[in-house]
Coordinates of C-alpha atoms in Angstrom, one line a residue:
M1 CA -17.9 -41.9 -46.3
A2 CA -15.1 -44.1 -47.5
D3 CA -15.2 -45.8 -50.9
A4 CA -16.0 -49.5 -51.2
I5 CA -13.4 -52.1 -50.5
P6 CA -12.4 -54.1 -53.5
G7 CA -12.2 -57.9 -53.1
I8 CA -8.9 -59.8 -53.0
E9 CA -9.7 -61.4 -56.4
E10 CA -10.1 -58.0 -58.0
L11 CA -6.9 -56.6 -56.6
T12 CA -4.4 -59.5 -56.8
G13 CA -5.9 -62.3 -58.8
G14 CA -6.8 -64.2 -55.7
K15 CA -3.5 -63.8 -53.8
V16 CA -3.8 -63.1 -50.1
S17 CA -0.5 -61.1 -50.0
I18 CA 1.4 -58.8 -52.3
H19 CA 4.6 -60.4 -50.9
E20 CA 5.8 -63.4 -52.9
T21 CA 7.3 -65.2 -49.9
V22 CA 4.1 -64.8 -47.7
Q23 CA 2.0 -66.0 -50.6
E24 CA 4.2 -69.0 -51.2
M25 CA 4.1 -70.1 -47.6
Y26 CA 0.4 -69.4 -47.3
E27 CA -0.3 -71.9 -50.1
K28 CA 1.8 -74.4 -48.2
I29 CA 0.0 -74.1 -44.9
H30 CA -3.4 -73.8 -46.6
E31 CA -2.7 -77.1 -48.5
A32 CA -1.6 -78.7 -45.2
G33 CA -4.9 -77.7 -43.6
L34 CA -3.3 -75.6 -40.9
S35 CA -5.5 -72.8 -39.4
N36 CA -4.2 -69.4 -40.4
V37 CA -5.2 -65.8 -40.3
F38 CA -6.0 -65.6 -44.0
D39 CA -8.3 -68.5 -44.1
R40 CA -10.0 -67.5 -40.8
F41 CA -10.9 -64.1 -42.3
D42 CA -13.4 -65.3 -44.9
P43 CA -15.9 -67.1 -42.5
Q44 CA -15.7 -64.1 -40.1
E45 CA -16.4 -61.8 -43.0
K46 CA -19.7 -63.6 -43.7
I47 CA -21.0 -63.1 -40.2
R48 CA -19.8 -59.6 -39.3
C49 CA -22.4 -57.4 -37.5
G50 CA -23.2 -54.1 -39.1
F51 CA -24.1 -52.6 -35.8
C52 CA -20.6 -53.4 -34.5
S53 CA -19.0 -52.1 -37.7
D54 CA -20.8 -48.8 -37.2
G55 CA -20.0 -48.6 -33.5
V56 CA -23.7 -48.7 -32.4
S57 CA -23.7 -51.8 -30.3
C58 CA -22.8 -52.1 -26.6
Q59 CA -22.5 -55.0 -24.2
L60 CA -21.1 -53.2 -21.2
C61 CA -23.9 -53.8 -18.8
T62 CA -26.6 -56.4 -18.0
N63 CA -29.4 -54.3 -19.5
G64 CA -27.8 -55.0 -22.8
P65 CA -26.5 -56.0 -25.2
C66 CA -28.0 -52.9 -26.9
R67 CA -28.1 -51.9 -30.5
I68 CA -29.2 -48.6 -32.0
S69 CA -31.6 -48.7 -34.9
E70 CA -34.1 -46.0 -35.9
K71 CA -35.9 -48.7 -38.0
V72 CA -37.3 -50.3 -34.8
G73 CA -37.5 -47.2 -32.7
A74 CA -34.3 -48.0 -30.8
E75 CA -32.8 -44.6 -31.1
L76 CA -31.0 -44.8 -27.7
G77 CA -29.4 -47.5 -25.7
D78 CA -31.4 -48.8 -22.7
C79 CA -29.5 -46.5 -20.4
G80 CA -30.2 -43.5 -22.7
I81 CA -26.9 -43.2 -24.5
D82 CA -27.1 -41.9 -28.0
P83 CA -25.3 -43.4 -31.1
D84 CA -22.6 -40.7 -31.1
A85 CA -21.6 -41.4 -27.5
M86 CA -21.9 -45.1 -27.9
A87 CA -19.5 -45.1 -30.8
M88 CA -17.1 -42.7 -29.1
R89 CA -17.1 -44.7 -25.9
D90 CA -16.2 -47.8 -27.8
M91 CA -13.4 -45.9 -29.6
L92 CA -12.1 -44.3 -26.3
L93 CA -11.8 -47.8 -24.8
R94 CA -9.8 -48.9 -27.8
N95 CA -7.6 -45.9 -27.4
I96 CA -6.9 -46.6 -23.8
M97 CA -6.0 -50.2 -24.5
G98 CA -3.4 -48.8 -26.9
S99 CA -2.2 -46.2 -24.3
G100 CA -1.9 -49.0 -21.7
T101 CA 0.3 -51.1 -23.9
Y102 CA 2.6 -48.2 -24.7
A103 CA 2.8 -47.4 -21.0
H104 CA 3.8 -51.0 -20.3
H105 CA 6.6 -50.7 -22.9
A106 CA 7.7 -47.3 -21.5
Y107 CA 7.8 -48.5 -17.9
N108 CA 10.0 -51.4 -18.9
A109 CA 12.3 -49.0 -20.8
F110 CA 12.6 -46.7 -17.8
R111 CA 13.3 -49.4 -15.2
T112 CA 15.8 -51.0 -17.6
L113 CA 17.7 -47.8 -17.8
K114 CA 17.7 -47.5 -14.1
S115 CA 18.9 -51.1 -13.6
T116 CA 21.6 -50.6 -16.2
G117 CA 22.8 -47.6 -14.3
E118 CA 23.0 -49.8 -11.2
G119 CA 25.0 -52.3 -13.1
K120 CA 22.3 -55.0 -13.0
T121 CA 21.8 -55.7 -16.7
P122 CA 23.9 -56.9 -19.6
F123 CA 23.3 -53.5 -21.2
S124 CA 25.4 -50.3 -21.1
I125 CA 25.2 -46.6 -21.8
T126 CA 25.8 -46.6 -25.6
D127 CA 24.8 -43.1 -26.4
E128 CA 26.1 -40.9 -23.6
E129 CA 25.5 -37.7 -25.5
K130 CA 21.8 -38.5 -25.8
L131 CA 21.7 -39.5 -22.1
N132 CA 23.1 -36.1 -21.2
W133 CA 20.8 -34.2 -23.6
M134 CA 17.7 -36.0 -22.3
A135 CA 18.7 -35.5 -18.6
D136 CA 19.6 -31.9 -19.1
S137 CA 16.3 -31.3 -20.9
L138 CA 14.5 -32.6 -17.8
G139 CA 16.6 -30.6 -15.3
I140 CA 18.9 -33.4 -14.1
D141 CA 22.5 -32.5 -13.2
T142 CA 24.8 -34.0 -15.8
N143 CA 28.0 -33.2 -13.9
Q144 CA 28.1 -36.6 -12.4
K145 CA 28.8 -40.2 -13.4
K146 CA 26.8 -41.4 -16.4
E147 CA 25.5 -44.3 -14.3
D148 CA 24.1 -41.9 -11.7
I149 CA 22.5 -39.8 -14.5
A150 CA 20.9 -42.9 -15.9
I151 CA 19.4 -43.9 -12.5
Q152 CA 18.0 -40.4 -12.0
L153 CA 16.7 -40.2 -15.5
G154 CA 15.0 -43.6 -15.1
D155 CA 13.3 -42.4 -11.9
T156 CA 12.2 -39.1 -13.5
L157 CA 10.6 -40.8 -16.5
I158 CA 8.8 -43.2 -14.3
D159 CA 7.5 -40.3 -12.2
Q160 CA 6.4 -38.5 -15.4
L161 CA 4.1 -41.4 -16.2
S162 CA 2.0 -40.5 -13.1
S163 CA 2.6 -36.7 -13.0
N164 CA -0.3 -35.3 -11.1
Y165 CA -3.0 -32.6 -11.7
D166 CA -1.3 -29.8 -9.9
E167 CA 1.3 -29.1 -12.6
P168 CA 1.6 -30.1 -16.3
P169 CA 4.0 -33.0 -17.1
Q170 CA 7.5 -31.7 -17.5
I171 CA 8.1 -33.8 -20.6
V172 CA 5.2 -32.2 -22.4
E173 CA 6.3 -28.8 -21.4
V174 CA 9.8 -29.5 -22.7
F175 CA 9.2 -31.2 -26.0
A176 CA 5.8 -30.1 -27.3
P177 CA 5.6 -27.1 -29.7
E178 CA 4.7 -23.8 -28.1
P179 CA 1.7 -23.1 -30.4
R180 CA 0.3 -26.6 -29.8
K181 CA 0.5 -26.1 -26.0
K182 CA -1.7 -23.1 -26.3
V183 CA -4.2 -24.9 -28.5
W184 CA -4.4 -27.8 -26.0
K185 CA -4.9 -25.5 -23.0
D186 CA -7.6 -23.6 -24.8
L187 CA -9.5 -26.8 -25.6
A188 CA -8.8 -28.3 -22.2
I189 CA -7.0 -31.2 -23.7
Y190 CA -3.6 -30.5 -22.1
P191 CA -2.8 -33.8 -20.4
V192 CA -1.6 -34.9 -17.0
G193 CA 0.5 -38.0 -16.6
L194 CA -0.4 -40.9 -18.8
M195 CA -1.4 -43.2 -16.0
H196 CA -4.0 -40.7 -14.8
E197 CA -5.3 -40.2 -18.3
I198 CA -5.7 -44.0 -18.6
K199 CA -7.5 -44.1 -15.2
D200 CA -9.8 -41.2 -15.9
A201 CA -10.7 -42.3 -19.4
T202 CA -11.4 -45.9 -18.4
A203 CA -13.6 -44.7 -15.4
S204 CA -15.5 -42.4 -17.8
C205 CA -16.6 -45.4 -19.9
L206 CA -18.5 -47.1 -17.2
T207 CA -22.3 -47.2 -17.7
N208 CA -24.0 -44.0 -16.8
V209 CA -20.8 -41.9 -16.3
D210 CA -19.8 -40.0 -19.4
G211 CA -22.5 -39.9 -22.1
D212 CA -21.3 -37.0 -24.2
H213 CA -19.4 -37.8 -27.4
F214 CA -17.5 -34.5 -27.4
S215 CA -16.4 -35.0 -23.8
M216 CA -15.1 -38.5 -24.6
A217 CA -13.4 -37.3 -27.8
R218 CA -11.5 -34.7 -25.8
K219 CA -10.4 -37.4 -23.4
A220 CA -9.1 -39.5 -26.3
L221 CA -7.1 -36.5 -27.6
R222 CA -5.7 -35.9 -24.1
A223 CA -4.7 -39.5 -23.9
G224 CA -3.1 -39.3 -27.3
I225 CA -0.9 -36.4 -26.3
A226 CA 0.0 -38.1 -23.0
T227 CA 0.9 -41.3 -24.8
I228 CA 3.3 -39.8 -27.3
Y229 CA 5.1 -37.6 -24.8
G230 CA 4.8 -39.6 -21.6
A231 CA 5.5 -43.0 -23.2
Q232 CA 6.7 -43.1 -26.8
L233 CA 9.1 -40.3 -26.9
G234 CA 10.8 -41.3 -23.6
L235 CA 11.0 -45.0 -24.4
E236 CA 12.6 -44.4 -27.8
M237 CA 15.1 -42.0 -26.3
V238 CA 16.0 -44.6 -23.6
Q239 CA 16.4 -47.3 -26.2
D240 CA 18.7 -45.0 -28.1
I241 CA 20.7 -44.4 -24.9
L242 CA 21.1 -48.1 -24.3
F243 CA 21.5 -49.5 -27.8
G244 CA 22.5 -46.5 -29.9
T245 CA 20.6 -43.8 -31.8
P246 CA 19.7 -45.1 -35.2
T247 CA 21.8 -44.1 -38.2
P248 CA 21.1 -45.2 -41.8
H249 CA 22.6 -48.4 -42.9
E250 CA 21.8 -51.2 -45.4
V251 CA 19.9 -54.2 -44.1
D252 CA 18.3 -57.4 -45.3
T253 CA 14.6 -58.3 -45.1
D254 CA 12.2 -61.0 -46.1
M255 CA 12.2 -64.8 -45.4
G256 CA 15.3 -65.6 -47.4
I257 CA 17.4 -64.4 -44.5
L258 CA 16.7 -67.7 -42.8
D259 CA 19.3 -70.5 -43.2
P260 CA 18.0 -73.7 -41.7
D261 CA 21.5 -74.9 -41.0
Y262 CA 21.8 -72.4 -38.2
V263 CA 20.1 -72.2 -34.8
N264 CA 17.6 -69.5 -35.6
I265 CA 16.2 -67.6 -32.6
M266 CA 13.4 -65.2 -33.8
F267 CA 12.1 -62.3 -31.7
N268 CA 8.6 -61.1 -32.2
G269 CA 6.8 -58.2 -30.5
H270 CA 7.7 -54.6 -29.5
E271 CA 10.0 -54.6 -26.5
P272 CA 13.6 -55.3 -27.5
W273 CA 15.3 -56.1 -24.2
T274 CA 15.5 -59.9 -24.4
A275 CA 16.3 -59.8 -28.1
V276 CA 19.2 -57.4 -27.6
A277 CA 20.5 -59.5 -24.6
T278 CA 20.3 -62.6 -26.8
L279 CA 22.1 -60.9 -29.6
Y280 CA 24.9 -59.9 -27.2
A281 CA 25.1 -63.4 -25.8
A282 CA 25.1 -65.0 -29.3
Q283 CA 28.2 -62.9 -30.2
D284 CA 30.2 -64.9 -27.7
P285 CA 32.5 -67.4 -29.6
K286 CA 31.8 -70.0 -26.9
V287 CA 28.1 -69.9 -27.7
Q288 CA 28.8 -70.2 -31.4
Q289 CA 31.1 -73.1 -30.8
K290 CA 28.4 -74.9 -28.6
A291 CA 26.0 -74.6 -31.6
K292 CA 28.6 -76.0 -34.0
E293 CA 29.2 -79.0 -31.6
A294 CA 25.5 -79.7 -32.0
G295 CA 25.8 -79.8 -35.7
A296 CA 24.7 -76.3 -36.6
K297 CA 26.8 -73.6 -38.4
G298 CA 26.2 -71.3 -35.5
V299 CA 23.5 -69.3 -33.7
R300 CA 21.6 -66.4 -35.4
V301 CA 19.1 -63.8 -34.2
I302 CA 16.2 -63.1 -36.5
G303 CA 13.8 -60.1 -36.3
S304 CA 10.1 -60.3 -36.6
I305 CA 7.8 -57.2 -36.6
E306 CA 8.5 -54.4 -34.2
T307 CA 11.1 -56.0 -32.0
G308 CA 12.9 -57.0 -35.2
Q309 CA 12.7 -53.5 -36.4
E310 CA 14.2 -52.1 -33.2
L311 CA 17.2 -54.4 -33.9
L312 CA 17.2 -53.4 -37.6
Q313 CA 17.3 -49.7 -36.7
R314 CA 20.4 -50.0 -34.6
F315 CA 22.5 -53.1 -35.5
E316 CA 24.5 -53.9 -38.6
I317 CA 23.7 -57.1 -40.5
D318 CA 26.4 -59.7 -39.9
D319 CA 26.6 -63.5 -39.3
V320 CA 24.8 -63.3 -36.0
F321 CA 22.0 -60.7 -36.7
R322 CA 20.5 -61.5 -40.1
G323 CA 17.7 -59.0 -40.4
L324 CA 13.9 -58.8 -40.4
I325 CA 11.4 -61.2 -42.0
G326 CA 8.4 -58.8 -42.1
N327 CA 5.2 -57.9 -40.3
W328 CA 2.7 -59.7 -38.2
L329 CA 0.8 -61.3 -41.1
A330 CA 4.1 -63.1 -42.0
I331 CA 4.3 -64.9 -38.7
E332 CA 2.4 -68.1 -39.4
P333 CA 3.9 -68.4 -42.9
V334 CA 7.5 -68.0 -41.6
L335 CA 7.0 -70.6 -38.8
A336 CA 6.0 -73.0 -41.6
T337 CA 9.4 -72.8 -43.2
G338 CA 10.7 -75.3 -40.6
A339 CA 13.8 -73.1 -40.1
V340 CA 12.9 -71.5 -36.8
D341 CA 14.1 -73.0 -33.5
I342 CA 12.8 -70.4 -31.0
F343 CA 10.0 -68.0 -31.5
A344 CA 10.3 -65.6 -28.6
M345 CA 7.2 -63.4 -28.0
D346 CA 7.1 -60.1 -26.1
E347 CA 4.2 -57.6 -25.5
N348 CA 1.9 -57.8 -28.5
C349 CA 1.2 -59.1 -32.0
S350 CA 1.7 -62.8 -31.4
P351 CA -1.4 -64.6 -32.6
P352 CA -3.0 -66.9 -30.0
N353 CA -3.3 -70.0 -32.2
L354 CA 0.4 -70.8 -32.8
K355 CA 0.6 -74.1 -30.9
P356 CA -0.2 -76.2 -34.0
Y357 CA 2.8 -74.6 -35.7
E358 CA 5.0 -75.6 -32.8
E359 CA 3.9 -79.2 -33.2
E360 CA 4.0 -79.3 -37.0
Y361 CA 7.3 -77.5 -37.6
Q362 CA 9.4 -78.2 -34.6
V363 CA 9.6 -74.6 -33.4
K364 CA 9.8 -73.8 -29.7
L365 CA 7.3 -71.1 -28.6
V366 CA 8.5 -69.0 -25.6
S367 CA 7.0 -66.0 -24.0
V368 CA 9.5 -63.5 -22.7
N369 CA 7.0 -60.9 -21.4
D370 CA 4.4 -61.0 -18.7
L371 CA 1.7 -59.8 -21.0
V372 CA 2.0 -62.7 -23.5
R373 CA 0.4 -66.1 -22.8
I374 CA -0.3 -68.5 -25.7
P375 CA -2.5 -71.5 -25.2
G376 CA -0.5 -74.7 -24.8
V377 CA 2.8 -72.8 -24.4
D378 CA 4.6 -73.7 -21.1
E379 CA 7.8 -71.7 -21.4
N380 CA 6.9 -68.3 -20.0
Y381 CA 9.3 -65.7 -18.6
D382 CA 8.2 -62.4 -17.2
Y383 CA 10.5 -59.6 -18.2
K384 CA 12.8 -58.4 -15.3
P385 CA 15.8 -56.3 -16.2
T386 CA 18.0 -58.0 -13.7
E387 CA 17.2 -61.5 -15.1
V388 CA 17.2 -60.8 -18.9
G389 CA 20.8 -62.1 -19.3
N390 CA 19.8 -65.4 -17.8
T391 CA 16.7 -65.6 -20.0
A392 CA 18.9 -65.0 -23.1
Q393 CA 21.1 -67.9 -22.2
K394 CA 18.1 -70.1 -21.6
L395 CA 16.8 -69.2 -25.1
I396 CA 20.1 -70.1 -26.7
D397 CA 20.3 -73.4 -24.9
M398 CA 16.7 -74.3 -25.8
G399 CA 17.4 -73.2 -29.4
I400 CA 20.4 -75.5 -29.7
E401 CA 18.4 -78.5 -28.3
N402 CA 15.5 -77.7 -30.6
F403 CA 17.9 -77.6 -33.6
K404 CA 19.0 -81.2 -32.9
Q405 CA 15.4 -82.4 -33.1
R406 CA 14.4 -80.1 -36.0
Q407 CA 17.3 -81.4 -38.1
K408 CA 16.0 -85.0 -37.5
N409 CA 12.3 -84.4 -38.0
I410 CA 11.7 -81.5 -40.4
T411 CA 12.5 -80.9 -44.1
P412 CA 12.7 -77.1 -44.3
H413 CA 11.1 -75.0 -47.0
V414 CA 12.5 -71.4 -47.1
P415 CA 11.6 -69.0 -49.9
Q416 CA 14.8 -67.7 -51.4
R417 CA 14.2 -64.0 -51.5
I418 CA 16.1 -61.3 -49.7
Q419 CA 15.2 -57.6 -50.1
K420 CA 17.7 -54.9 -49.4
A421 CA 16.6 -51.8 -47.5
V422 CA 18.0 -48.8 -45.8
S423 CA 17.0 -48.6 -42.2
G424 CA 18.0 -46.5 -39.2
F425 CA 16.6 -43.1 -39.8
S426 CA 16.0 -40.7 -36.9
T427 CA 15.7 -36.9 -36.4
E428 CA 19.5 -36.8 -35.7
A429 CA 20.2 -38.9 -38.8
V430 CA 18.1 -36.6 -41.0
L431 CA 19.8 -33.5 -39.7
S432 CA 23.2 -35.2 -40.2
A433 CA 22.3 -35.9 -43.8
L434 CA 21.4 -32.3 -44.2
G435 CA 24.7 -31.0 -42.8
G436 CA 23.3 -30.5 -39.3
K437 CA 20.6 -28.0 -40.2
L438 CA 17.1 -28.0 -41.7
D439 CA 17.7 -25.3 -44.3
P440 CA 18.4 -27.8 -47.2
L441 CA 15.1 -29.7 -46.5
V442 CA 13.1 -26.5 -46.2
D443 CA 14.7 -25.3 -49.5
V444 CA 13.7 -28.3 -51.5
I445 CA 10.2 -28.1 -50.1
K446 CA 10.0 -24.5 -51.0
E447 CA 11.3 -25.2 -54.5
G448 CA 8.7 -28.0 -54.9
N449 CA 11.1 -30.9 -55.4
I450 CA 9.5 -32.3 -52.3
K451 CA 5.9 -31.2 -52.1
G452 CA 5.5 -32.3 -48.5
V453 CA 6.0 -35.1 -46.0
V454 CA 3.7 -37.9 -45.0
G455 CA 4.1 -40.0 -41.9
L456 CA 2.9 -43.5 -42.8
I457 CA 2.4 -45.2 -39.4
N458 CA 0.2 -48.3 -39.3
C459 CA -0.2 -52.0 -38.8
T460 CA -1.4 -54.4 -41.5
T461 CA -4.9 -55.9 -41.9
L462 CA -7.0 -57.9 -44.4
A463 CA -10.1 -55.7 -43.8
N464 CA -9.4 -53.4 -46.9
G465 CA -7.7 -55.8 -49.2
P466 CA -4.8 -58.3 -49.4
H467 CA -1.8 -58.2 -47.0
D468 CA 0.0 -54.8 -47.4
Y469 CA -1.8 -54.0 -50.7
M470 CA -3.2 -50.6 -49.6
T471 CA 0.0 -49.7 -47.7
V472 CA 2.4 -50.4 -50.6
N473 CA 0.3 -49.0 -53.4
L474 CA -0.5 -45.8 -51.5
A475 CA 3.2 -45.3 -50.8
K476 CA 3.9 -45.7 -54.5
E477 CA 1.3 -43.1 -55.3
L478 CA 2.7 -40.6 -52.8
V479 CA 6.4 -40.9 -53.8
K480 CA 5.4 -40.7 -57.5
R481 CA 3.9 -37.3 -56.6
D482 CA 7.1 -36.1 -55.0
I483 CA 5.9 -36.6 -51.4
L484 CA 8.5 -37.9 -49.0
I485 CA 7.4 -40.7 -46.6
V486 CA 8.7 -41.3 -43.1
S487 CA 7.4 -44.6 -42.0
G488 CA 6.9 -46.7 -38.8
G489 CA 5.1 -49.8 -37.7
C490 CA 4.1 -53.0 -39.5
G491 CA 3.4 -50.9 -42.5
N492 CA 7.0 -49.8 -42.5
H493 CA 8.1 -53.5 -42.6
G494 CA 5.8 -54.0 -45.5
L495 CA 7.4 -51.2 -47.4
E496 CA 10.9 -52.5 -46.7
V497 CA 10.0 -56.0 -47.9
A498 CA 8.3 -54.5 -51.0
G499 CA 11.5 -52.6 -51.9
L500 CA 10.3 -49.0 -51.3
A501 CA 13.1 -48.4 -48.7
A502 CA 15.7 -50.0 -50.9
P503 CA 18.9 -48.0 -52.0
D504 CA 17.6 -47.9 -55.6
A505 CA 13.9 -47.2 -54.7
A506 CA 14.0 -43.6 -55.8
K507 CA 15.0 -44.6 -59.3
K508 CA 12.1 -47.0 -59.6
Y509 CA 9.3 -45.2 -57.8
A510 CA 9.9 -41.5 -57.1
G511 CA 8.8 -38.5 -59.1
E512 CA 11.5 -36.4 -60.7
G513 CA 11.8 -33.8 -57.9
L514 CA 11.9 -36.3 -55.1
K515 CA 14.2 -38.6 -57.1
A516 CA 16.7 -35.7 -57.5
V517 CA 16.7 -35.0 -53.7
C518 CA 17.1 -38.7 -52.9
N519 CA 20.0 -39.0 -55.3
Q520 CA 21.6 -35.9 -53.8
L521 CA 21.3 -37.1 -50.2
N522 CA 21.7 -40.8 -51.0
I523 CA 18.4 -41.8 -49.3
P524 CA 15.4 -43.8 -50.5
P525 CA 12.0 -42.1 -50.9
V526 CA 10.7 -43.9 -47.8
L527 CA 12.7 -43.2 -44.7
S528 CA 12.4 -46.1 -42.2
F529 CA 11.9 -44.4 -38.8
G530 CA 11.2 -47.7 -37.1
T531 CA 8.2 -49.0 -35.2
C532 CA 4.8 -47.7 -34.1
T533 CA 6.5 -46.4 -31.0
D534 CA 8.5 -44.1 -33.3
T535 CA 5.4 -42.0 -33.8
G536 CA 7.1 -40.0 -31.0
R537 CA 10.4 -39.8 -32.9
I538 CA 8.6 -38.7 -36.0
S539 CA 6.8 -36.0 -34.0
M540 CA 10.2 -34.7 -33.0
L541 CA 11.2 -34.2 -36.6
V542 CA 7.9 -32.4 -37.4
T543 CA 8.4 -30.2 -34.3
E544 CA 11.9 -29.3 -35.4
L545 CA 10.5 -28.3 -38.8
A546 CA 7.7 -26.2 -37.3
N547 CA 10.0 -24.5 -34.9
F548 CA 12.5 -23.7 -37.7
L549 CA 9.8 -22.1 -39.8
E550 CA 8.2 -20.5 -36.7
V551 CA 4.8 -21.8 -37.5
D552 CA 2.3 -24.2 -35.9
T553 CA 2.4 -27.9 -36.8
A554 CA -1.1 -27.5 -38.4
Q555 CA 0.4 -25.1 -40.9
L556 CA 3.0 -27.5 -42.4
P557 CA 2.6 -29.4 -45.7
V558 CA 2.6 -32.6 -43.6
A559 CA 0.0 -35.4 -43.3
V560 CA -0.4 -38.8 -41.7
T561 CA -1.8 -42.0 -43.1
A562 CA -2.6 -45.3 -41.5
P563 CA -3.6 -47.2 -44.7
Q564 CA -4.0 -50.6 -43.1
Y565 CA -4.3 -50.0 -39.4
L566 CA -5.4 -52.9 -37.3
E567 CA -5.6 -52.4 -33.6
Q568 CA -5.7 -50.3 -30.5
K569 CA -2.2 -48.8 -30.5
A570 CA -2.9 -47.4 -34.0
T571 CA -6.0 -45.6 -32.8
I572 CA -4.3 -43.8 -30.0
D573 CA -1.5 -42.8 -32.5
A574 CA -4.3 -41.3 -34.7
M575 CA -5.7 -39.4 -31.8
F576 CA -2.3 -37.8 -31.2
S577 CA -2.0 -36.9 -34.9
L578 CA -5.4 -35.1 -34.7
A579 CA -4.4 -33.3 -31.5
Y580 CA -1.1 -32.4 -33.3
G581 CA -3.1 -30.6 -36.0
L582 CA -2.5 -33.0 -38.9
Y583 CA -4.6 -34.4 -41.7
T584 CA -5.0 -38.0 -40.8
H585 CA -6.0 -40.6 -43.4
L586 CA -7.4 -43.8 -42.0
S587 CA -8.3 -47.1 -43.8
P588 CA -10.4 -49.1 -43.1
T589 CA -13.1 -46.9 -41.8
P590 CA -13.2 -46.8 -38.0
P591 CA -16.3 -48.2 -36.3
V592 CA -17.9 -44.8 -35.7
A593 CA -20.1 -44.5 -38.8
G594 CA -23.3 -44.9 -36.8
G595 CA -22.7 -41.7 -35.0
E596 CA -23.5 -38.9 -37.5
N597 CA -22.5 -36.1 -35.2
L598 CA -19.3 -37.9 -34.2
V599 CA -18.4 -38.4 -37.8
N600 CA -18.9 -34.7 -38.5
L601 CA -16.7 -33.9 -35.5
L602 CA -13.8 -36.0 -36.7
T603 CA -14.0 -35.3 -40.4
D604 CA -15.0 -31.6 -40.4
E605 CA -15.5 -29.7 -37.1
L606 CA -12.3 -30.8 -35.5
E607 CA -10.3 -28.9 -38.1
D608 CA -11.5 -25.6 -36.6
L609 CA -10.5 -26.8 -33.1
T610 CA -7.1 -28.5 -33.4
G611 CA -6.3 -28.1 -37.1
G612 CA -6.5 -31.9 -37.5
K613 CA -9.1 -33.9 -39.4
V614 CA -9.9 -37.5 -40.3
A615 CA -9.9 -38.5 -44.0
L616 CA -11.2 -41.8 -45.1
G617 CA -10.6 -43.9 -48.2
N618 CA -9.8 -47.5 -49.2
N619 CA -8.5 -46.7 -52.7
P620 CA -4.8 -45.8 -53.0
Q621 CA -5.2 -43.3 -55.8
K622 CA -8.1 -41.5 -54.2
A623 CA -6.4 -41.4 -50.8
A624 CA -3.3 -40.0 -52.4
D625 CA -5.4 -37.4 -54.1
G626 CA -6.8 -36.2 -50.8
I627 CA -3.4 -36.1 -49.2
E628 CA -1.8 -34.2 -52.1
E629 CA -4.6 -31.7 -52.1
H630 CA -4.1 -31.1 -48.4
I631 CA -0.4 -30.6 -48.8
I632 CA -0.8 -28.2 -51.7
K633 CA -3.3 -26.2 -49.6
K634 CA -0.8 -25.9 -46.8
R635 CA 1.9 -24.9 -49.2
K636 CA -0.2 -22.1 -50.4
G637 CA -0.9 -21.0 -46.9
L638 CA 2.8 -20.7 -46.3
G639 CA 3.2 -18.9 -49.6
I640 CA 5.4 -21.5 -51.2

């Protein structure tokens, strides 16, 4: 089992965050008596249920709620379900919530591509080469107008979400590694379309349907594979087609990017459509002039969490786009700066108790996605590709009007810290840095300058210590041991703000071997691959490496860590990682400890089936020990 979780006092001297700016603003809102996620955590911690933490509680039917406890003879739920199945059923439902959210993002991506081809959006085909590559990969004729290709590719990807049981999804057949496909077929976890996997897994979780933990684990693995290939890989390729494939460039992060003398429109969430449309609109000199006539220096677009990272990956920092403030635990603190005019929310990671911040700090809360509804917020726009341009103009107009009131009513307080980072890595960017081929990367791995590669893909949570403590300190441990990190998600933002993706990060943090490689290629030891959706993009790099070496992904000196994962999208990413054959470190411990056989399956038996296994651990040094040991084991297996 995982080691004990140290307290905040022990780790940081009572600070809730390792980031200076978040700590500074937390103290401000705490003193003001505003409810916030940090202060809400402590009373909840005092009343947490051990049955829920172990996964052996259930309230799905009226014969419950049930708990399993051998102490009182309650060894089964009332329906007869055992602790392993009860815990796995709960985990499967979490996974499917994550899959559903990724599917929502993917569907919006695919219909946006189609609408763009039809000339109905403010977007255009930015990366025509990727459009042709993706279309050709899926059997679409590329000897036609790019707009027609975009329409057909959009339709094809939408169809792939619901590909039926009669033939495997084309996108899995095209992009999955050959050895993995055989493993998946042998284990009966080769998926159908993601929408069918969501349907079947959800139906399996009804009372008295599937009561076998191994059966439900296989459904979770199937859903993980379907999510990466059916949703994530496609949506990121489409976003590349529309907004450009990421290439490395220097960016600004942290709260110091906010200037209260500007109209600041901040985008928070995961789907970048409205943010990009607003960025395009704000580049119009007429819009900037309108803001200046209202007394502002201009209009700026600010990024928050994943939507901000999508912008950061593709757009240069200038006087309109100013960068990324951080991850989701920075949201309440940044609103308290009194420098934000519009906080536009899409898809997920917008806390539901933000209304008091709107009232206290003169910030206008707006939903720009049909999934998001915040109590007390009355400006709600469902996302429609054909209307996104109009929505962007409304946000700008609201922002300018809000600026007038904010200037009158609020004295801003903005922490003056800006952290440089290098963002915009992708498989294509890595290959370009290597001269278009993988030989240089393979050579430095064989030589031991880079021992291996770790995908750090996670959220951020307070359940295993202060904000970003585990994430940043584990990353420092890994790069010190000459292990290269590719990162995505809220954890990625934490590493950027902490300086681990900075141009000079290798000099400060990397071991001698990794430092030499970073200096040679002019890269940091942490490569920002973007958001949690970029798990698909990261899998493409791992697939390229496996194909180059002519081995299975499970044989590579590669591991995955989610050192401060939070929610359901992270759990389905982990399921894919396990199906992909990778050592997968998780912290905090998932709520499955009450199912002894289930724990054995995930941490031991699964390795003989898929090659993947779950590793637990809340201590950065010990977690790094396990990852390094695994990487060395795989190196020996390859004879390097």
